[in-house]
Coordinates of C-alpha atoms in Angstrom, one line a residue:
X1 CA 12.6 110.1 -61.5
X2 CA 14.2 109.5 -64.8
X3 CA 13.2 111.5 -67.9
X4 CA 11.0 109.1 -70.2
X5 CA 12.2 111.7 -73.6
X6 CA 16.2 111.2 -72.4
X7 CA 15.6 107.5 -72.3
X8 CA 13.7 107.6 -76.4
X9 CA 17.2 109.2 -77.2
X10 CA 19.5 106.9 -75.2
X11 CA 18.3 104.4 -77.2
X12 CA 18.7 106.2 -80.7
X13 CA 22.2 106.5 -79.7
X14 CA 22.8 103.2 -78.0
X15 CA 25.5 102.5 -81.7
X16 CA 27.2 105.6 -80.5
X17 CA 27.9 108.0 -78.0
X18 CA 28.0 110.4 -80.8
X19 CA 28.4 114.3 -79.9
X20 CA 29.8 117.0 -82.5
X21 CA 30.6 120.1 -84.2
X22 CA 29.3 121.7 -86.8
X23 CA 30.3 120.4 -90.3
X24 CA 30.4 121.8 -93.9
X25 CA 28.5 119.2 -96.3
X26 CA 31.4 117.6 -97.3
X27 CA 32.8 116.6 -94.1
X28 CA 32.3 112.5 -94.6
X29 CA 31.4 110.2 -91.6
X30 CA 33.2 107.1 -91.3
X31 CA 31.3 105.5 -88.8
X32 CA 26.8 105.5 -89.4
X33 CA 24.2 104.1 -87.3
X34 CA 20.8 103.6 -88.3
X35 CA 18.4 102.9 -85.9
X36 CA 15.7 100.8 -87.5
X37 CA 11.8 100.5 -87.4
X38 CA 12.3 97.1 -84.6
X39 CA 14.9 100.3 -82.6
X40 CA 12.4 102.6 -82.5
X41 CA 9.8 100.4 -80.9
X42 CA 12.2 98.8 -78.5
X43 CA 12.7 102.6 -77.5
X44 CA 9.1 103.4 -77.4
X45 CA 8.2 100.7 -75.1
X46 CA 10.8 102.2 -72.5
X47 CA 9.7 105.7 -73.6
X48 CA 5.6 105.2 -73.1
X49 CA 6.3 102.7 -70.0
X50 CA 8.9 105.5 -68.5
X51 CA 5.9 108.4 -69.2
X52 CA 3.9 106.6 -67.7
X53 CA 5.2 106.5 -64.4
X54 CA 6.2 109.9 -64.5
X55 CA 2.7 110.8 -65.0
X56 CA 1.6 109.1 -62.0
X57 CA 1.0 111.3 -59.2
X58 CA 1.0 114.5 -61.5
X59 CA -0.2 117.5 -59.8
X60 CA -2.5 119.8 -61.5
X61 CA -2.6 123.6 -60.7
X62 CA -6.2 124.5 -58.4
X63 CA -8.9 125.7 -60.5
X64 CA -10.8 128.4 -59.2
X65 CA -14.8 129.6 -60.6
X66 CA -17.5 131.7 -60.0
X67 CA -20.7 130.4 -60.7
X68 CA -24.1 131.8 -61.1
X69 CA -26.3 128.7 -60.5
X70 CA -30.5 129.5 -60.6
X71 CA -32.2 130.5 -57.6
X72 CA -29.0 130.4 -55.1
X73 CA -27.3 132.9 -57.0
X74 CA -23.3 133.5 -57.6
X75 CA -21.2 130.5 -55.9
X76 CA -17.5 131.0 -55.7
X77 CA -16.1 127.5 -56.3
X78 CA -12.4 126.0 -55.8
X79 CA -11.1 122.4 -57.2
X80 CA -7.9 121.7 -55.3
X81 CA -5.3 118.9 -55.0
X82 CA -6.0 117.7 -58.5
X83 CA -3.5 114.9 -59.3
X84 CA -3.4 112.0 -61.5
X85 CA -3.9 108.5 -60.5
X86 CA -3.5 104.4 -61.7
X87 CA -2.1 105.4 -65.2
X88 CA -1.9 102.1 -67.7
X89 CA -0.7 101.9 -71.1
X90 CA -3.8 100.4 -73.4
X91 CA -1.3 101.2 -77.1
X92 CA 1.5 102.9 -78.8
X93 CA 3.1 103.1 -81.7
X94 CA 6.3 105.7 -83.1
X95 CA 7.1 106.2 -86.4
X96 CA 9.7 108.1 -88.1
X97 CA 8.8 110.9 -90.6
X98 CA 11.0 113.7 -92.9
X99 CA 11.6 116.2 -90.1
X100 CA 11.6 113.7 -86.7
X101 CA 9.8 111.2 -84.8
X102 CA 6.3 110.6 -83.5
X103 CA 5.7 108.7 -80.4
X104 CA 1.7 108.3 -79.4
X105 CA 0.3 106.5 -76.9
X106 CA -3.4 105.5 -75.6
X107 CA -3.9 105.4 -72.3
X108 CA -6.1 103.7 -70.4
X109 CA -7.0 103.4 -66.3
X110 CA -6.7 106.7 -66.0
X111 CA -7.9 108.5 -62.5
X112 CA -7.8 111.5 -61.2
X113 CA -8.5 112.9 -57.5
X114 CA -8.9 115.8 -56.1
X115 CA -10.9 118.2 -53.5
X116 CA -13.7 120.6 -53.7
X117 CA -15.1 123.3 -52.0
X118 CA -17.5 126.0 -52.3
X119 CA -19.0 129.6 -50.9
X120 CA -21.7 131.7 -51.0
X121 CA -22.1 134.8 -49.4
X122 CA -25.8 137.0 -49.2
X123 CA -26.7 140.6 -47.2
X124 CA -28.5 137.7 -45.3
X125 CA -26.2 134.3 -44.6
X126 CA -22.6 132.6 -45.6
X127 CA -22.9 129.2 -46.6
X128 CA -19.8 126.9 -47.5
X129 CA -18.7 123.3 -48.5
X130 CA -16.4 120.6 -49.3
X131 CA -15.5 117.1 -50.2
X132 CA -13.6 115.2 -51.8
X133 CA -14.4 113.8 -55.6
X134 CA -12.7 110.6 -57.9
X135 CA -12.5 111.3 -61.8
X136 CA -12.2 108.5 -64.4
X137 CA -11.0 109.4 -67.5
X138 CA -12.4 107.6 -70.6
X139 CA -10.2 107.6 -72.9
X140 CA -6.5 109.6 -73.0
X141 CA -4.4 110.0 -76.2
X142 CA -1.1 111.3 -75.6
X143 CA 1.6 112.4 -78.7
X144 CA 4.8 114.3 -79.3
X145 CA 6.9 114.7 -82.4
X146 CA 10.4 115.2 -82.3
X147 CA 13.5 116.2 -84.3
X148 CA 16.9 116.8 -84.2
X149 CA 19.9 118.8 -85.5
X150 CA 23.5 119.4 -85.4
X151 CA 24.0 122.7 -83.7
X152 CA 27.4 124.6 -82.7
X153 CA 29.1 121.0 -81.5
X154 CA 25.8 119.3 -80.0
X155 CA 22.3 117.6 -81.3
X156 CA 20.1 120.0 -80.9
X157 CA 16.8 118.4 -79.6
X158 CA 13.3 120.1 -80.6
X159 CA 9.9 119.4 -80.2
X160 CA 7.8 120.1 -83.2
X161 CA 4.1 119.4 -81.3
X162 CA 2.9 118.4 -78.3
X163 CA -0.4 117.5 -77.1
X164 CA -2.7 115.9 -74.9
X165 CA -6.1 114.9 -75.4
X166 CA -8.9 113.2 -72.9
X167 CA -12.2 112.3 -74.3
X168 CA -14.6 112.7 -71.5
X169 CA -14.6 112.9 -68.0
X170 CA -16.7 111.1 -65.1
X171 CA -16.7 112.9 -62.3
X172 CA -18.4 111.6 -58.7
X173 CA -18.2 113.9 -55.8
X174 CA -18.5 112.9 -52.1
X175 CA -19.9 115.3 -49.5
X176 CA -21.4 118.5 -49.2
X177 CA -25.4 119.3 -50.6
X178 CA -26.4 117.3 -53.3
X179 CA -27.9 120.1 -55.0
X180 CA -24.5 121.8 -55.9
X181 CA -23.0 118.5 -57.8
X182 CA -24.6 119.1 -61.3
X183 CA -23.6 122.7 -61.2
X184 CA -20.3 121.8 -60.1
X185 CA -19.8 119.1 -62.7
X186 CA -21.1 121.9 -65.3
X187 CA -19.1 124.5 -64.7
X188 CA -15.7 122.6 -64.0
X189 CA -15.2 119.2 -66.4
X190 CA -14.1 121.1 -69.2
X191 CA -12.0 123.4 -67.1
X192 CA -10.3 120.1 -65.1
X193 CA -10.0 118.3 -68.6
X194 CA -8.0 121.3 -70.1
X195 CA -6.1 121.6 -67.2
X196 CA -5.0 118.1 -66.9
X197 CA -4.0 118.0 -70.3
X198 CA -1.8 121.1 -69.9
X199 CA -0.3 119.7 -67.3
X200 CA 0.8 116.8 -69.0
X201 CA 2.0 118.6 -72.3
X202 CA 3.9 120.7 -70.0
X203 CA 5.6 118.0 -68.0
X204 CA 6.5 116.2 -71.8
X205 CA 7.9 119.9 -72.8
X206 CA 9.8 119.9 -69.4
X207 CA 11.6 116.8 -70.4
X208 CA 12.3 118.0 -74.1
X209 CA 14.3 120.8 -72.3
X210 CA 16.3 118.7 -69.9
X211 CA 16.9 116.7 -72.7
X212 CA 18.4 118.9 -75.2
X213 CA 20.6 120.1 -72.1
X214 CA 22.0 116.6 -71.9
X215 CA 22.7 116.7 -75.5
X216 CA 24.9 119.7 -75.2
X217 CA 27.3 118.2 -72.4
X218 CA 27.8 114.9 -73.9
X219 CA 31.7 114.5 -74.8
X220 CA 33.1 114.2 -77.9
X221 CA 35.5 111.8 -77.9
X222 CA 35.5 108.6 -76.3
X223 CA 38.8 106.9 -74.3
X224 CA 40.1 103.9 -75.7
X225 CA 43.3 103.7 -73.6
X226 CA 46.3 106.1 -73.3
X227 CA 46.9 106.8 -76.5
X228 CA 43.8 106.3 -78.5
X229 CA 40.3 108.1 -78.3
X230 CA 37.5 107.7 -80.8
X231 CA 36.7 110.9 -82.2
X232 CA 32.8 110.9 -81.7
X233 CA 31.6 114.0 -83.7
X234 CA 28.5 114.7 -85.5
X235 CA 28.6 114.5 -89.0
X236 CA 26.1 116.5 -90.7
X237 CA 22.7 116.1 -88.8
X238 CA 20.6 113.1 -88.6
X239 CA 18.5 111.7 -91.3
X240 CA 15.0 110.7 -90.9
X241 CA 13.4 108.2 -92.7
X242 CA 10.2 106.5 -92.8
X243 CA 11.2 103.4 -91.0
X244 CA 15.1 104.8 -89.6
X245 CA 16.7 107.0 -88.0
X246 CA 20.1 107.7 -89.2
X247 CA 23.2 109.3 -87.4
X248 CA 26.4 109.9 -88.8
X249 CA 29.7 110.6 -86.9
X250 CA 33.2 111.3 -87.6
X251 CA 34.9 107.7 -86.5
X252 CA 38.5 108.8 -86.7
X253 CA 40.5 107.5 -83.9
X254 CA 42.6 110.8 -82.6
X255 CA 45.3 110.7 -80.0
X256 CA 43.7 110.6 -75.8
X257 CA 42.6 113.5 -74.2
X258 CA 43.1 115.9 -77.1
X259 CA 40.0 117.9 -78.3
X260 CA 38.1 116.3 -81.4
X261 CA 38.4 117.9 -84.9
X262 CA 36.8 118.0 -87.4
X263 CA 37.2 115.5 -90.3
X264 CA 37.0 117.3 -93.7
X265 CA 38.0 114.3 -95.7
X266 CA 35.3 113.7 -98.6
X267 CA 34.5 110.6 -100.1
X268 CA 31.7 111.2 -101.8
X269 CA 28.1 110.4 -100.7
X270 CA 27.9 107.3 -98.3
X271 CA 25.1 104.6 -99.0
X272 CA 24.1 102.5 -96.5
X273 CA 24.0 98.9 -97.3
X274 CA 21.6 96.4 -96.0
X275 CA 23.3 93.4 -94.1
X276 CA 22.2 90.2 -95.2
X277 CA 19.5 89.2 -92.5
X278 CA 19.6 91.9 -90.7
X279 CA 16.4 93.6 -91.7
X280 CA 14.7 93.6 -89.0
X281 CA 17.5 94.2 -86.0
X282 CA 17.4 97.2 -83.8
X283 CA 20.7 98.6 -84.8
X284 CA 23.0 99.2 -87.9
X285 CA 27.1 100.4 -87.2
X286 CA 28.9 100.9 -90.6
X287 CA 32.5 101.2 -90.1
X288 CA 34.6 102.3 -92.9
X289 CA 38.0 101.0 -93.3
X290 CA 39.6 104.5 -92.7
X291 CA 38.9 103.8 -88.8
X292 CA 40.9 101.1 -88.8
X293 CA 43.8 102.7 -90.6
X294 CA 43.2 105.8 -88.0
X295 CA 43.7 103.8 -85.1
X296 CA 46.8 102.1 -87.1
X297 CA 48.3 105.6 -88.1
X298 CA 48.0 106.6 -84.2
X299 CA 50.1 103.7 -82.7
X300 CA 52.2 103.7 -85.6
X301 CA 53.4 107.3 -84.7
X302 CA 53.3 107.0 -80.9
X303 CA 56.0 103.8 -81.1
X304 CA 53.6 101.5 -80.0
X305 CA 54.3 99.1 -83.1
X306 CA 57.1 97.5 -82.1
X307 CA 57.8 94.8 -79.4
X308 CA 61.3 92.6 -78.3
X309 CA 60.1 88.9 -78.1
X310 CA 61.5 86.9 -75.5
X311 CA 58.7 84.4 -74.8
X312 CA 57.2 82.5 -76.8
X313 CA 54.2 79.3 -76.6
X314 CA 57.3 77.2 -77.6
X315 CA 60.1 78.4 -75.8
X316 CA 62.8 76.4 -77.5
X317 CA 62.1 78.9 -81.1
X318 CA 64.0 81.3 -79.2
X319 CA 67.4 79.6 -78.7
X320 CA 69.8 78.8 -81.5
X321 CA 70.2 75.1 -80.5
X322 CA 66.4 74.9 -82.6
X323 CA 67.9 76.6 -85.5
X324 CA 71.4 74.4 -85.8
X325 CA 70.2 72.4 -88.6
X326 CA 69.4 75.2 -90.5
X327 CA 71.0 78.0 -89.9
X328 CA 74.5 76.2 -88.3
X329 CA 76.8 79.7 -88.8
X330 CA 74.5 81.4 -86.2
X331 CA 75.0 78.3 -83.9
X332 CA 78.3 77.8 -84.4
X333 CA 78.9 81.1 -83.3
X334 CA 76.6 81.5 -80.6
X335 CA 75.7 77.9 -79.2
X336 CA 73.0 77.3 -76.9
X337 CA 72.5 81.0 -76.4
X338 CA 68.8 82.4 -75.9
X339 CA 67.8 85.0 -78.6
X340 CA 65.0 87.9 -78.5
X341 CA 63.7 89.2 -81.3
X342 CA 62.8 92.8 -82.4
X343 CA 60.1 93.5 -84.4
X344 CA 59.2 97.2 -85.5
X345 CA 56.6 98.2 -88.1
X346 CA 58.5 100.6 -90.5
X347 CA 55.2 102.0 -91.4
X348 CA 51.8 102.2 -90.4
X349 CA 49.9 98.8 -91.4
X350 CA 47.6 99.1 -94.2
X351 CA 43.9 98.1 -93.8
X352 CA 41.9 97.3 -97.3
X353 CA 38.4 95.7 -96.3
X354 CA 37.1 93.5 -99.4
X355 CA 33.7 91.7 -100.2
X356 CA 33.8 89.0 -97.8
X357 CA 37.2 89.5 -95.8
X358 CA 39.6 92.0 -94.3
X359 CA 43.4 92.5 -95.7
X360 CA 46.1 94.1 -94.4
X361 CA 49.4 94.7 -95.1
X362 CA 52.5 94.8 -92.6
X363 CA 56.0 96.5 -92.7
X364 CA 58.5 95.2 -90.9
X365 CA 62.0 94.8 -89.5
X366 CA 62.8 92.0 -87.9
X367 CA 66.1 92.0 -85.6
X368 CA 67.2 89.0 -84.5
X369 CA 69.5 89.7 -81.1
X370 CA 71.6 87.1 -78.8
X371 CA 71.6 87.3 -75.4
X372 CA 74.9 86.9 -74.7
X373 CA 76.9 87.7 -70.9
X374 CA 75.4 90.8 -70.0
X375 CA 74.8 92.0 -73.4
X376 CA 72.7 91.9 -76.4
X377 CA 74.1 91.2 -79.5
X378 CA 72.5 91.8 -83.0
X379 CA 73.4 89.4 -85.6
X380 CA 71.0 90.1 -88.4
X381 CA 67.9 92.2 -89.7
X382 CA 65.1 91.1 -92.3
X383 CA 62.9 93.1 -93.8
X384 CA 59.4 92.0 -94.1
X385 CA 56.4 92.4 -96.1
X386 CA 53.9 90.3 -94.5
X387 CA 50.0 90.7 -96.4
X388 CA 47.6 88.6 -93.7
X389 CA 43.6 88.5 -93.8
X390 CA 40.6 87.3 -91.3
X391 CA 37.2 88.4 -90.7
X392 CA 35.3 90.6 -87.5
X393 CA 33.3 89.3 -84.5
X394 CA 31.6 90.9 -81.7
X395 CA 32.2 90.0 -78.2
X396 CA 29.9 91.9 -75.6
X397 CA 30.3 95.8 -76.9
X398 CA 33.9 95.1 -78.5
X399 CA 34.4 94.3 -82.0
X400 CA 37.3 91.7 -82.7
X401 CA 39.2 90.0 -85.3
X402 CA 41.3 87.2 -86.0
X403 CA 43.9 86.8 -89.1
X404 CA 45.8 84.3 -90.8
X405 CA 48.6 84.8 -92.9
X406 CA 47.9 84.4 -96.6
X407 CA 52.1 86.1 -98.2
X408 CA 54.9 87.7 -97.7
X409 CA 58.0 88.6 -99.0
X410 CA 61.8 89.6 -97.2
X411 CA 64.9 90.7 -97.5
X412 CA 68.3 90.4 -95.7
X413 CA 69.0 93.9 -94.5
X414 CA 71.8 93.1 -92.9
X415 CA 73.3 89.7 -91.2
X416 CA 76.9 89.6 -89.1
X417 CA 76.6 85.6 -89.4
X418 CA 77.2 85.7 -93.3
X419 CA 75.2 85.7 -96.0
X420 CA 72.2 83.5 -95.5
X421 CA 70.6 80.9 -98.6
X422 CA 67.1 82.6 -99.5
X423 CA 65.3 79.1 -99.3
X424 CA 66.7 78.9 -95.5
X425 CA 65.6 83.1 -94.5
X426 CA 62.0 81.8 -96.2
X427 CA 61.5 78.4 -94.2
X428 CA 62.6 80.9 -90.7
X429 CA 60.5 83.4 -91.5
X430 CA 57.3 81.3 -91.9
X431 CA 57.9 79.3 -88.8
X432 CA 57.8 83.1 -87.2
X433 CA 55.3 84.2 -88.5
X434 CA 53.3 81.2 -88.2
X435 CA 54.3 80.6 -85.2
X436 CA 54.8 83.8 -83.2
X437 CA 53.9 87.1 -85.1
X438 CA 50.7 85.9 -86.1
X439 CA 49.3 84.2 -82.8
X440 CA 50.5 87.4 -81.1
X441 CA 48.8 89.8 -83.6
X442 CA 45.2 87.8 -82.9
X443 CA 45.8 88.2 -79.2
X444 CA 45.5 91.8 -79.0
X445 CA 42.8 91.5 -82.2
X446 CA 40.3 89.3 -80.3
X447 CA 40.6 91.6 -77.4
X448 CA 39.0 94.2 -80.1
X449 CA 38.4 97.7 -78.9
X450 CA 35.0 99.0 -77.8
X451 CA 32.0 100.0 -80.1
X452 CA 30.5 102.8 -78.8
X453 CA 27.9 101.5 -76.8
X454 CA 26.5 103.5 -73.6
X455 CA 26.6 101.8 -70.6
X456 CA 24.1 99.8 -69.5
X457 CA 23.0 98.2 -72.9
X458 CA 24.7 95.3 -74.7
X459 CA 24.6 94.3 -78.5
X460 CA 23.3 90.8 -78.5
X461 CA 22.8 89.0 -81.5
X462 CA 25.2 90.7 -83.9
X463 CA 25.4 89.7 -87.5
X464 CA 28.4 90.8 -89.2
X465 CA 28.9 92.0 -93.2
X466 CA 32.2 92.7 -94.3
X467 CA 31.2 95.0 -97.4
X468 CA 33.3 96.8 -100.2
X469 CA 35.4 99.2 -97.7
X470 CA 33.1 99.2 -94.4
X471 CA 32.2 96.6 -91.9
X472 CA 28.4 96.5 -91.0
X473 CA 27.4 95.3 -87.5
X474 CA 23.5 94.6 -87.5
X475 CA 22.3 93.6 -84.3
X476 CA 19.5 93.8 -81.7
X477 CA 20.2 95.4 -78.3
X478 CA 19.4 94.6 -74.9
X479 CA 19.8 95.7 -71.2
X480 CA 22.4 94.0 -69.4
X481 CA 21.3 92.0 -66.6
X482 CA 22.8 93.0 -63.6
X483 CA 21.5 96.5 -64.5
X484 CA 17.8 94.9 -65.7
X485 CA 16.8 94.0 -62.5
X486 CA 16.4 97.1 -60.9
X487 CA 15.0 99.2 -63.7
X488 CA 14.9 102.0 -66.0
X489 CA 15.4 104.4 -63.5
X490 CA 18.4 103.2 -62.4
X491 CA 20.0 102.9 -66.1
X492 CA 18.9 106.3 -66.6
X493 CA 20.3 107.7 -63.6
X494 CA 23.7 106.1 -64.2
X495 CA 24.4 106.9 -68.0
X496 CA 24.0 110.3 -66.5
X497 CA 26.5 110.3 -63.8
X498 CA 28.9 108.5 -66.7
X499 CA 28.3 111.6 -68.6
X500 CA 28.6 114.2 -66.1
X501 CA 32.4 112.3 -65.4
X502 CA 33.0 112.7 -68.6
X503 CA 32.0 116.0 -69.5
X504 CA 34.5 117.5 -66.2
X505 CA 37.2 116.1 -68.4
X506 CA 37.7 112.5 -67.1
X507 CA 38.5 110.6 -70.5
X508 CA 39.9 107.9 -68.3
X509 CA 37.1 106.9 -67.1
X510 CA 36.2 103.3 -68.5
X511 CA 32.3 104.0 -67.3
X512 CA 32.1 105.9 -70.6
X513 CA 31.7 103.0 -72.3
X514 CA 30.7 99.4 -71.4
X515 CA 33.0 96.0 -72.7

């Protein structure tokens, strides 16, 4: 049965899988998520519809009494096999406070059953009894109050108060001598209410614990492929609001399988800004610019940024017959020969996001090499400064991008075909870039890499702000719907085996994270 607490918190994490270390206060996050007021109630309904089936078939401890009832005399009397039956949600509501969140619930329907018996014993005669008895509850008012902090490199889950409260019991017993029912009724409804009510704070206290376990074994990064991982750390501890819940994380992208550190970079207090139209979606991700240039740094240094070109959508670019007409040296010296090109960033690319768009400069040398009888041949080298822009998207969990090229600027490094006219290196260069460097950028850039997004949930509806330095995703969340169909339960129990893969060191393990 899954835990209905773990599922409230799956959801306040649903923008990220977000696990950490303890901080000083000027660490700065560079990714947020705020999980807003319509959040919190789409994780109360699965919270309050999850309790509610683990209540059902709740077993209460036996109650045990002696008596003294007028005229018969002291009566030993047992109430056994109490357990709680047809549980129905009448109303709930959760709202977020300074110190946590409050999650309350009415329920209505509520049953109990259970077995009686009873003895008495005289110098004279033994008598005993029993029966069976059905108990409706009128009226059951269930709350907890939560909070959370950032504790030696784990959210540290606590429950601030708990309680259970039944207004009256009606309780009809079957069997035995009438004459012991009122005396039975009297000395036991206050004793089964309190019981009852025990019993279910306890079971909610039960799931706090298992919870905060969970907490402490989530992973800290998460695997993006063999050289990237997001660095997921906490960032300071959550912020509680009166309609949000606010979690902020580290962001960086570090290099796979290597242990998350901690980000000490400050840059100065981080305000949250309020996508256009997006008031009232479940979830908020702000992702500030330095992510980007993380993930750029990383590849930059691991060699990744550089590729040989040898096919292209129009294969006939890469042969020098296409370039006779303007550039005739290179053919004249190499006619009809197929070419590849090399194209290595010289440094990392720079990422500047802007009110309304994303920039980003490139670096590059760009060799051009002739495939001549069993050899390559280099005949010249450009240097490029290439400045391109585009916006973001979101396509299932991933967010993507697509750029067009908006400058650049060159120079001849080098050339063993001569010295080439400036006009001529500018009208090749576009048609490469135009033509080849900038379709093959957006093919890996609509791709995107994967928000952090446990499995099992999708972002639907995103709305996108591209803000002064961050990116803003604002959208509602939803189950996917091959997993829908058979339930919480199910979810639950699979985010958990993810995590327990994860936690024994797997970061290769795409179930981490869902595209």
């Amino acid at each position: 049965m899954g835990n209905p607490l773990l599922l409230l918190l799956l959801l306040f994490l649903l923008g990220v899988l977000m696990f950490s270390t303890t901080c000083p206060a000027a660490a700065s996050p560079h990714i947020s998520a705020v999980v807003s007021q319509s959040g919190l109630d789409f994780a109360k309904d699965l919270l309050v519809s999850q309790a509610a089936e683990t209540l059902e078939h709740l077993s209460v401890p036996d109650i045990e009494r002696s008596v003294s009832i007028p005229v018969i005399g002291t009566v030993s009397m047992v109430a056994s096999g109490i357990v709680l039956e047809g549980v129905s949600v009448a109303n709930s509501t959760v709202a977020a406070g300074d110190t946590g969140v409050v999650v309350s619930a009415t329920f209505s329907g509520v049953n109990l059953t259970m077995e009686w018996s009873y003895s008495y014993s005289s110098w004279v005669v033994t008598i005993s009894d029993s029966g069976n008895a059905s108990i409706q509850v009128e009226g059951m008012d269930v709350g907890v109050s939560m909070g959370m902090k950032n504790e030696k490199g784990s959210l540290k889950l606590f429950v601030i108060e708990c309680g259970c409260y039944m207004k009256d019991l009606d309780i009809t017993l079957n069997g035995g001598s009438s004459w012991f029912y009122q005396g039975f009724i009297d000395a036991f409804s206050n004793h089964i209410r309190s019981s009852v009510e025990n019993a279910i704070t306890n079971k909610i206290m039960e799931g706090a614990s298992k919870l905060d376990l969970f907490l402490e074994k989530l992973p800290k990064e998460i695997y993006v492929d063999e050289v990237a991982a997001m660095n997921v750390t906490f960032v300071n501890d959550p912020l509680f609001k009166s309609s949000s819940v606010e979690f902020d994380i580290d962001g960086l992208f570090i290099p796979s399988g290597k242990t998350a550190v901690r980000s000490y970079m400050h840059s100065g207090d981080i305000k949250f800004a309020t996508p256009l139209g997006g008031c009232s979606r479940m979830l908020w991700l702000s992702l500030d610019e330095d992510v980007f240039n993380s993930i750029s740094a990383l590849y930059f240094k691991a060699g990744l940024l550089q590729h040989m070109v040898d096919k292209v959508p129009d294969q006939f670019l890469l042969n020098t017959a296409s370039w006779r007409f303007l550039i005739p040296r290179l053919y004249r010296k190499y006619p009809d020969k197929n070419m590849v090109l090399n194209i290595s960033a010289i440094s990392p690319p720079s990422v500047k996001i802007n009110v309304g768009r994303i920039d980003a400069t490139v670096d590059l040398d760009v060799t051009v090499n002739i495939l001549a009888i069993g050899d390559i041949v280099p005949v010249a080298c450009i240097s490029l400064s290439v400045d391109v822009s585009g916006g973001a998207s979101v396509s299932g969990n991933n967010l993507a991008g697509r750029v067009g090229l908006d400058y650049f600027s060159f120079t001849l490094k080098w050339s063993d075909i001569g010295k080439l006219h400036t006009g001529i290196v500018q009208s090749v260069m576009r048609i490469f870039l135009k033509s080849l460097f900038v379709p093959y950028v957006n093919s890996y850039l609509e791709q995107g890499f994967p928000l952090p997004i446990i499995k099992g949930f999708i972002i639907s509806d995103a709305y996108i702000l591209i803000s002064h330095s961050r990116i803003i995703v604002s959208s509602d969340v939803a189950f996917i719907e091959t997993m829908k169909k058979p339930g919480i339960k199910q979810v639950y129990e699979q985010v958990s085996a993810d995590m327990a893969i994860m936690h024994d060191g797997n970061h290769h393990e795409a179930s981490s994270i869902s595209s």
